[in-house]
Short mmCIF file of C-alpha atoms and ligand atoms in Angstrom, two decimals:
data_model
loop_
_atom_site.label_atom_id
_atom_site.label_comp_id
_atom_site.label_asym_id
_atom_site.label_seq_id
_atom_site.Cartn_x
_atom_site.Cartn_y
_atom_site.Cartn_z
CA MET X 1 -7.98 75.66 78.53
CA PRO X 2 -7.56 79.48 78.25
CA ILE X 3 -4.91 81.09 80.51
CA THR X 4 -6.26 82.88 83.48
CA ARG X 5 -4.97 85.48 85.70
CA GLN X 6 -4.67 83.57 88.54
CA ALA X 7 -2.40 81.40 86.58
CA CYS X 8 -0.13 84.49 85.81
CA ILE X 9 -0.31 85.31 89.45
CA ALA X 10 0.77 81.78 90.52
CA GLN X 11 3.28 81.99 87.90
CA ASP X 12 4.63 85.06 89.38
CA SER X 13 4.92 83.73 92.87
CA ASP X 14 8.02 81.36 91.64
CA ASP X 15 9.34 84.04 89.88
CA PRO X 16 13.30 84.16 91.12
CA LEU X 17 13.80 87.45 90.06
CA ALA X 18 10.01 88.76 91.92
CA HIS X 19 12.07 90.88 94.11
CA THR X 20 14.01 93.03 91.39
CA ARG X 21 10.93 94.94 90.70
CA ASP X 22 11.25 97.45 93.71
CA ARG X 23 14.07 98.23 92.71
CA PHE X 24 12.16 100.54 90.30
CA ALA X 25 10.16 103.62 90.93
CA LEU X 26 7.38 102.61 88.50
CA PRO X 27 4.23 105.30 87.85
CA GLU X 28 0.94 103.59 89.86
CA GLY X 29 -1.86 102.26 87.04
CA THR X 30 1.07 101.87 84.27
CA ILE X 31 1.86 98.84 82.65
CA TYR X 32 5.15 100.03 81.12
CA LEU X 33 6.09 98.10 77.55
CA ASP X 34 8.75 100.10 76.12
CA GLY X 35 11.80 99.76 78.21
CA ASN X 36 13.35 98.47 75.18
CA SER X 37 13.16 101.90 74.04
CA LEU X 38 13.88 103.79 77.27
CA GLY X 39 14.02 101.73 80.75
CA ALA X 40 12.50 102.20 84.11
CA LEU X 41 14.18 104.53 86.42
CA PRO X 42 16.03 102.49 88.94
CA ARG X 43 14.95 103.67 92.41
CA GLY X 44 18.70 103.96 93.64
CA VAL X 45 19.52 106.48 90.93
CA ARG X 46 17.38 109.53 92.37
CA ALA X 47 19.58 109.48 96.14
CA ARG X 48 23.02 108.86 94.41
CA MET X 49 22.36 112.01 91.34
CA ASP X 50 21.36 114.10 94.64
CA ASP X 51 24.79 113.37 96.33
CA VAL X 52 26.47 113.73 92.58
CA ILE X 53 25.13 116.90 92.39
CA GLY X 54 24.91 118.63 95.73
CA ARG X 55 28.55 117.01 96.89
CA GLU X 56 30.80 116.09 94.18
CA TRP X 57 29.81 118.98 91.62
CA GLY X 58 28.04 121.55 94.00
CA ARG X 59 30.49 121.38 96.61
CA ASP X 60 34.08 119.43 95.72
CA LEU X 61 33.64 121.13 92.33
CA ILE X 62 36.95 119.95 89.95
CA ALA X 63 38.62 118.28 92.80
CA SER X 64 35.93 115.47 92.02
CA TRP X 65 37.52 114.45 88.65
CA ASN X 66 40.00 113.14 91.33
CA SER X 67 38.35 112.92 94.50
CA ALA X 68 35.48 110.91 93.15
CA ASP X 69 37.54 109.39 90.29
CA TRP X 70 35.66 110.88 87.66
CA TYR X 71 38.31 110.34 85.62
CA GLY X 72 38.15 106.62 85.94
CA ALA X 73 34.37 106.54 85.57
CA PRO X 74 34.37 105.14 82.01
CA ALA X 75 36.49 102.16 82.92
CA ARG X 76 34.85 101.41 86.39
CA VAL X 77 31.29 101.36 84.82
CA GLY X 78 32.46 99.27 81.99
CA ALA X 79 34.11 96.78 84.57
CA LYS X 80 30.46 96.83 86.41
CA LEU X 81 28.88 96.08 83.27
CA ALA X 82 31.17 93.60 82.17
CA PRO X 83 29.77 90.35 83.08
CA ILE X 84 26.18 91.21 81.56
CA LEU X 85 27.87 91.05 78.75
CA GLY X 86 29.82 88.19 79.57
CA ALA X 87 32.83 90.33 78.95
CA GLU X 88 35.81 90.42 80.81
CA PRO X 89 36.30 94.00 82.99
CA ASP X 90 39.15 95.50 80.72
CA GLU X 91 37.25 95.01 77.55
CA VAL X 92 34.44 97.48 78.10
CA THR X 93 34.31 100.98 78.50
CA ILE X 94 31.52 103.90 78.66
CA THR X 95 31.37 106.49 76.09
CA ASP X 96 29.39 108.14 73.22
CA SER X 97 26.27 107.35 71.66
CA ILE X 98 25.91 103.84 69.70
CA SER X 99 26.79 105.64 66.29
CA VAL X 100 29.54 107.38 67.28
CA ASN X 101 30.79 104.37 68.45
CA LEU X 102 29.78 102.19 65.90
CA PHE X 103 31.86 104.50 63.45
CA LYS X 104 34.83 104.25 65.57
CA LEU X 105 35.12 100.74 65.71
CA LEU X 106 33.98 99.99 61.97
CA VAL X 107 36.63 102.34 61.00
CA ALA X 108 39.57 100.63 63.25
CA ALA X 109 38.17 97.33 62.13
CA ALA X 110 38.62 98.12 58.76
CA ARG X 111 42.31 99.60 59.25
CA MET X 112 43.33 96.23 60.87
CA ARG X 113 42.10 94.50 57.87
CA PRO X 114 43.83 96.62 54.68
CA GLY X 115 43.49 95.30 51.07
CA ARG X 116 39.92 94.05 51.55
CA ARG X 117 37.53 96.32 49.76
CA GLU X 118 34.09 96.23 51.49
CA ILE X 119 32.04 96.83 54.91
CA LEU X 120 29.05 94.12 55.00
CA ALA X 121 25.90 94.89 56.74
CA GLU X 122 22.95 93.87 57.95
CA ALA X 123 20.00 94.92 55.84
CA GLY X 124 16.88 96.10 58.06
CA ASN X 125 18.87 96.79 60.78
CA PHE X 126 18.45 100.37 62.65
CA PRO X 127 18.59 102.86 60.38
CA SER X 128 21.61 105.11 61.83
CA ASP X 129 23.87 101.83 61.94
CA ASN X 130 23.39 101.72 58.09
CA HIS X 131 23.68 105.36 57.64
CA ILE X 132 27.15 105.26 59.45
CA VAL X 133 28.12 101.85 57.69
CA GLU X 134 27.95 104.08 54.21
CA SER X 135 29.69 107.02 55.64
CA ALA X 136 32.46 105.27 56.75
CA ALA X 137 32.53 103.05 53.85
CA ARG X 138 32.74 106.11 51.53
CA MET X 139 35.33 107.35 53.85
CA LEU X 140 37.56 104.82 53.20
CA GLY X 141 37.04 103.87 50.19
CA LEU X 142 34.97 101.04 50.79
CA ALA X 143 32.00 99.19 49.20
CA ALA X 144 28.90 98.78 51.69
CA ARG X 145 26.96 95.73 50.87
CA PHE X 146 23.83 95.10 52.54
CA VAL X 147 22.42 91.34 53.06
CA PRO X 148 19.64 90.02 55.66
CA ALA X 149 21.28 89.32 59.28
CA GLY X 150 20.42 86.04 58.54
CA GLU X 151 22.42 85.73 55.13
CA ILE X 152 25.76 87.35 56.45
CA ALA X 153 26.93 83.93 57.79
CA GLY X 154 27.05 83.03 54.31
CA ALA X 155 27.57 86.53 52.65
CA VAL X 156 31.10 87.17 53.94
CA THR X 157 34.10 86.48 51.76
CA ARG X 158 38.03 87.35 51.72
CA ASP X 159 36.98 90.69 50.42
CA THR X 160 35.21 91.82 53.46
CA ALA X 161 37.21 93.88 56.21
CA VAL X 162 34.31 94.05 58.90
CA ALA X 163 30.86 92.87 59.27
CA THR X 164 28.27 94.33 61.42
CA LEU X 165 24.97 93.40 62.50
CA SER X 166 22.47 93.52 65.53
CA HIS X 167 22.88 90.63 67.68
CA VAL X 168 18.52 91.44 68.40
CA ASN X 169 16.70 93.16 65.30
CA TYR X 170 14.53 96.36 66.49
CA ARG X 171 11.80 95.65 64.68
CA SER X 172 11.39 91.91 64.63
CA ALA X 173 13.25 90.67 68.09
CA ALA X 174 14.85 88.41 65.65
CA MET X 175 18.14 86.90 67.38
CA GLN X 176 21.22 85.84 65.98
CA ASP X 177 23.46 82.84 67.43
CA MET X 178 26.30 85.31 68.37
CA GLY X 179 28.68 82.20 68.03
CA ALA X 180 28.05 80.62 64.72
CA VAL X 181 28.11 83.71 63.14
CA THR X 182 31.05 85.12 64.05
CA GLY X 183 32.83 81.79 63.60
CA ALA X 184 31.64 82.01 59.92
CA ILE X 185 32.72 85.74 59.41
CA HIS X 186 36.34 85.01 60.98
CA ARG X 187 36.56 81.73 59.02
CA ALA X 188 36.74 84.39 56.16
CA GLY X 189 39.31 86.34 57.83
CA ALA X 190 37.29 89.35 58.48
CA LEU X 191 35.90 90.93 62.00
CA VAL X 192 32.63 91.64 63.56
CA VAL X 193 31.02 94.47 65.12
CA TRP X 194 27.66 93.46 66.86
CA ASP X 195 25.38 95.66 68.28
CA LEU X 196 23.74 94.56 71.45
CA ALA X 197 20.99 97.73 71.41
CA HIS X 198 18.28 95.27 71.85
CA SER X 199 20.52 92.64 73.83
CA SER X 200 22.97 94.18 76.43
CA GLY X 201 20.27 93.62 80.00
CA ALA X 202 17.54 91.74 78.42
CA VAL X 203 19.22 88.10 77.22
CA ALA X 204 21.85 86.24 78.38
CA LEU X 205 25.52 87.32 76.48
CA ASP X 206 28.86 85.67 76.25
CA LEU X 207 30.70 88.18 74.41
CA THR X 208 34.11 86.25 75.40
CA GLY X 209 32.59 82.64 74.54
CA SER X 210 31.47 83.73 71.30
CA SER X 211 34.97 84.78 70.08
CA ALA X 212 33.57 88.31 69.37
CA ASP X 213 35.78 91.02 68.30
CA PHE X 214 33.84 94.48 68.77
CA ALA X 215 30.48 95.11 70.05
CA VAL X 216 28.64 98.78 71.08
CA GLY X 217 25.50 98.83 73.15
CA CYS X 218 22.73 101.32 74.75
CA GLY X 219 22.38 102.85 78.16
CA TYR X 220 18.98 103.85 77.96
CA LYS X 221 17.05 100.54 76.97
CA TYR X 222 17.32 97.51 79.24
CA LEU X 223 20.31 98.49 81.22
CA ASN X 224 17.97 101.32 82.52
CA GLY X 225 20.71 104.30 82.32
CA GLY X 226 18.24 107.14 81.83
CA PRO X 227 17.54 109.36 78.73
CA GLY X 228 20.43 109.58 76.23
CA ALA X 229 22.52 107.41 79.12
CA PRO X 230 26.14 106.72 77.16
CA SER X 231 26.85 103.54 75.30
CA HIS X 232 28.91 100.93 75.95
CA VAL X 233 31.66 99.67 73.70
CA PHE X 234 33.56 96.22 74.17
CA VAL X 235 36.76 95.36 72.39
CA ALA X 236 38.18 91.79 72.63
CA ARG X 237 41.34 92.25 74.30
CA ARG X 238 43.63 90.46 71.67
CA HIS X 239 42.40 93.53 69.66
CA GLN X 240 43.26 96.45 72.16
CA ALA X 241 46.92 96.88 71.02
CA ALA X 242 46.20 97.61 67.44
CA LEU X 243 43.07 99.35 68.15
CA ASP X 244 42.97 102.77 65.91
CA GLN X 245 40.00 104.61 66.09
CA PRO X 246 39.31 107.53 64.10
CA LEU X 247 38.08 109.65 66.68
CA THR X 248 41.39 110.58 68.16
CA GLY X 249 40.33 113.24 70.67
CA TRP X 250 41.96 113.79 74.25
CA PHE X 251 40.46 111.38 76.49
CA GLY X 252 42.05 108.37 74.35
CA HIS X 253 45.73 110.13 74.85
CA ALA X 254 48.18 108.34 76.58
CA ASP X 255 48.52 111.18 78.45
CA PRO X 256 46.24 114.08 78.16
CA PHE X 257 47.06 116.10 80.62
CA ARG X 258 50.67 116.93 79.38
CA PHE X 259 48.84 118.67 76.44
CA ASP X 260 51.23 117.45 73.72
CA ASP X 261 50.83 118.59 70.28
CA GLU X 262 51.26 114.89 69.05
CA PHE X 263 48.57 112.25 69.77
CA ALA X 264 49.87 109.34 71.08
CA ARG X 265 46.81 106.59 71.92
CA ALA X 266 46.41 105.14 75.18
CA ASP X 267 46.54 101.34 76.31
CA GLY X 268 43.44 99.44 76.96
CA MET X 269 39.96 100.35 76.45
CA ARG X 270 40.97 104.25 77.27
CA ALA X 271 41.90 104.32 73.14
CA ALA X 272 38.44 103.89 72.76
CA LEU X 273 37.43 107.00 74.38
CA CYS X 274 37.06 110.44 72.33
CA SER X 275 36.22 113.39 74.67
CA THR X 276 34.90 114.62 78.11
CA PRO X 277 32.36 112.12 79.43
CA PRO X 278 29.09 113.43 79.90
CA MET X 279 29.51 112.75 83.99
CA LEU X 280 25.90 113.27 85.20
CA SER X 281 24.68 110.69 82.52
CA LEU X 282 27.47 108.16 83.19
CA LEU X 283 26.96 108.41 86.87
CA ALA X 284 23.45 108.02 86.95
CA PHE X 285 23.82 104.98 84.48
CA GLU X 286 26.76 103.62 87.11
CA ALA X 287 23.72 103.78 90.25
CA ALA X 288 21.15 102.06 87.66
CA LEU X 289 23.19 98.83 87.06
CA ASP X 290 22.54 98.28 90.77
CA ALA X 291 19.21 96.85 89.89
CA PHE X 292 21.32 93.95 87.96
CA GLU X 293 22.71 92.88 91.48
CA ASP X 294 22.93 89.58 92.69
CA VAL X 295 20.96 88.85 88.92
CA GLU X 296 21.49 85.72 87.38
CA MET X 297 21.78 86.49 83.40
CA ARG X 298 20.13 82.93 82.70
CA ASP X 299 17.42 83.70 85.10
CA LEU X 300 16.88 87.20 83.51
CA ALA X 301 16.83 85.47 79.81
CA ALA X 302 14.43 82.84 81.18
CA LYS X 303 12.30 85.27 82.36
CA GLY X 304 11.84 87.31 79.40
CA ARG X 305 11.46 84.58 77.02
CA ALA X 306 8.50 83.34 79.45
CA LEU X 307 6.81 86.59 79.51
CA CYS X 308 7.58 86.96 75.93
CA ASP X 309 6.03 83.30 75.44
CA LEU X 310 2.69 84.35 77.70
CA PHE X 311 2.15 87.46 75.19
CA VAL X 312 2.52 85.27 72.22
CA ALA X 313 0.02 82.42 73.85
CA LEU X 314 -2.66 85.11 74.84
CA HIS X 315 -1.91 87.18 71.16
CA ASP X 316 -2.88 83.85 69.51
CA GLU X 317 -5.73 83.63 72.14
CA ARG X 318 -7.57 86.66 72.39
CA LEU X 319 -5.93 89.02 69.72
CA ALA X 320 -5.24 87.37 66.58
CA ARG X 321 -9.10 87.00 65.96
CA PHE X 322 -8.56 90.81 65.37
CA GLY X 323 -6.55 90.37 62.23
CA THR X 324 -3.18 90.95 63.96
CA THR X 325 -0.20 88.90 62.92
CA LEU X 326 3.02 88.22 64.79
CA ALA X 327 6.07 89.69 63.46
CA SER X 328 8.47 88.19 65.97
CA SER X 329 9.60 84.49 65.92
CA ARG X 330 7.44 81.92 67.90
CA ASP X 331 10.38 80.16 68.81
CA GLY X 332 11.89 81.73 72.18
CA SER X 333 15.34 81.02 71.72
CA MET X 334 15.64 82.97 68.27
CA ARG X 335 13.94 85.76 69.49
CA GLY X 336 15.23 88.91 72.09
CA SER X 337 12.79 90.64 74.68
CA HIS X 338 10.32 92.02 72.75
CA VAL X 339 7.57 91.02 70.91
CA SER X 340 6.31 93.07 67.43
CA VAL X 341 2.77 92.84 66.44
CA ARG X 342 1.40 93.91 62.62
CA HIS X 343 -1.86 95.23 62.89
CA PRO X 344 -3.08 98.05 59.51
CA GLU X 345 -4.47 100.48 62.67
CA GLY X 346 -1.56 99.80 64.95
CA PHE X 347 -0.58 103.00 65.20
CA GLY X 348 -4.09 103.85 66.88
CA VAL X 349 -4.16 100.73 68.86
CA VAL X 350 -0.66 101.71 70.68
CA GLN X 351 -2.16 105.20 71.29
CA ALA X 352 -5.10 103.81 72.63
CA LEU X 353 -3.61 101.55 74.72
CA ILE X 354 -1.44 104.63 76.51
CA ARG X 355 -4.59 106.63 76.89
CA ARG X 356 -5.72 103.54 79.14
CA GLY X 357 -1.89 103.09 80.60
CA ILE X 358 -0.01 100.21 79.03
CA VAL X 359 2.69 102.10 76.96
CA GLY X 360 4.22 100.02 74.03
CA ASP X 361 5.38 101.76 70.89
CA PHE X 362 5.05 101.42 67.21
CA ARG X 363 7.02 101.61 64.19
CA LYS X 364 6.34 102.29 60.61
CA PRO X 365 4.45 100.81 58.93
CA ASP X 366 2.55 98.63 60.89
CA ALA X 367 4.52 97.07 63.95
CA MET X 368 3.49 97.52 67.38
CA ARG X 369 6.07 96.48 69.62
CA PHE X 370 5.70 95.54 72.85
CA GLY X 371 9.21 95.15 75.40
CA PHE X 372 9.42 92.96 78.31
CA ALA X 373 11.86 94.12 80.59
CA PRO X 374 12.32 90.96 83.11
CA LEU X 375 13.61 93.05 86.03
CA TYR X 376 10.25 94.93 86.75
CA LEU X 377 7.43 92.95 84.60
CA ARG X 378 5.45 90.29 85.93
CA CYS X 379 3.27 87.86 84.25
CA VAL X 380 0.11 89.50 85.64
CA ASP X 381 1.14 92.47 83.50
CA VAL X 382 1.44 90.88 80.35
CA TYR X 383 -2.34 89.79 81.07
CA ASP X 384 -3.55 92.63 81.73
CA ALA X 385 -2.03 94.52 79.00
CA VAL X 386 -3.68 91.96 76.32
CA THR X 387 -6.84 92.22 78.07
CA ALA X 388 -6.94 96.22 77.45
CA MET X 389 -5.67 95.29 74.43
CA GLU X 390 -8.77 93.09 73.50
CA LYS X 391 -10.95 95.80 74.70
CA VAL X 392 -9.39 98.37 72.53
CA PHE X 393 -10.08 95.89 69.88
CA GLU X 394 -13.37 95.15 70.41
CA HIS X 395 -14.41 98.59 70.64
CA GLU X 396 -12.25 100.40 67.75
CA ALA X 397 -11.17 102.59 70.50
CA TRP X 398 -8.68 104.04 67.92
CA ARG X 399 -11.84 105.50 66.12
CA ASP X 400 -12.43 108.19 69.30
CA LEU X 401 -8.60 109.42 68.94
CA GLU X 402 -7.39 113.08 67.58
CA PRO X 403 -5.83 112.75 64.39
CA ALA X 404 -2.23 112.69 65.07
CA GLY X 405 -0.16 115.53 64.76
CA ALA X 406 2.96 115.75 62.68
CA GLY X 407 5.50 115.50 66.03
CA ALA X 408 2.95 113.10 67.24
CA VAL X 409 5.60 110.42 69.28
CA THR X 410 5.33 107.12 67.80
C1 LIG I 501 19.67 98.65 67.21
C2 LIG I 501 19.85 100.30 67.32
N1 LIG I 501 21.11 100.72 67.07
C3 LIG I 501 21.39 102.28 67.18
C4 LIG I 501 20.49 102.75 67.76
C5 LIG I 501 21.00 104.06 67.88
O1 LIG I 501 21.45 104.39 68.81
P1 LIG I 501 22.19 105.66 69.56
O2 LIG I 501 21.27 106.71 69.42
O3 LIG I 501 22.92 106.06 70.85
O4 LIG I 501 22.97 106.06 68.56
C6 LIG I 501 19.30 102.28 68.01
C7 LIG I 501 18.56 103.46 68.80
O5 LIG I 501 17.23 102.84 69.21
C8 LIG I 501 19.07 101.02 68.11
O6 LIG I 501 17.62 100.69 68.68
#
């Protein structure tokens, strides 16, 4: 029996997260399947930014570092995010970017394992991660070794100081078993830094239960913090006292306003900070997290999985005949909240879809990525997106497009 639009609408009416869609200002006529790259705008952010700009910055000026507790914002927002990560409030802070935080944590972790000779990392991870791995290893005089994510647990040795990998791969959405992989890394006496870029706010996480050591994650994807929103850092409580990260800026100083010539590391997660936070972005991110209020992470994960499963079923039913192949697992327990589909004309298909109001993205050489953000997408959106895609294939609509310029956004 083919899947019908009516059946999708019926499934939406049983959705325990149906109400969270109204928390977003979604553009009319757009089905947004790129929340894995840049999340949609939560409604509350605009009013909060008006207040931050008009009152906190415009009127109260520098007093807001105290009166509006700007100074405490990295820790306060970290504590607000912590339950979404399955972490304790004092184990998370908000700062810098993923790449910068990865650098800080890799060096800090390697310093906790002196004498070991390598950093082990995921081959095929997001390139920025592995550029950072290479540079950190070079700086520390360590080797950098790369193996596929699924082989990290078997490849770790007593020479590995730290291993790093994505929990959900940015291209395929392949999801690792965080507890099992962390356990294997620990049995070799090494530490792990998880990249949660495609996990935070998209799937259920349990950093505490998985005994994770360190993690970095993204504010601007499924957490909807806005373009360039600051990243988050997790350091397990047991490692905080020994955290010796290399970017020893004044915000990580125990008493920054004493202006001491000598560096004295702050306690707790403040030791992970370096510089003055980007306050507007940080406060926009804080407001964006309100969209997660009263959301059970298991409901969120189940919904993301259901949307992806529906897309996979509709793909098989209506798109595979055009020569598409799935680049993501069919098993929802091993997949994040996006699905990648390969086709030689993938770039043109994505561009033709964007012109029809269906926004996905493309990763070279031939992968179309569709992100299913559980807070604001419905089954009927998935159905309508696949219907549009089927038409694009039927009419080979990519042939009508202008050739892409050198700077085309993919
Ligand atoms: C898996 C992964 N890691 C790292 C990054 C880079 O993040 P940032 O620009 O915050 O350094 C991204 C960006 O999309 C990503 O997807």
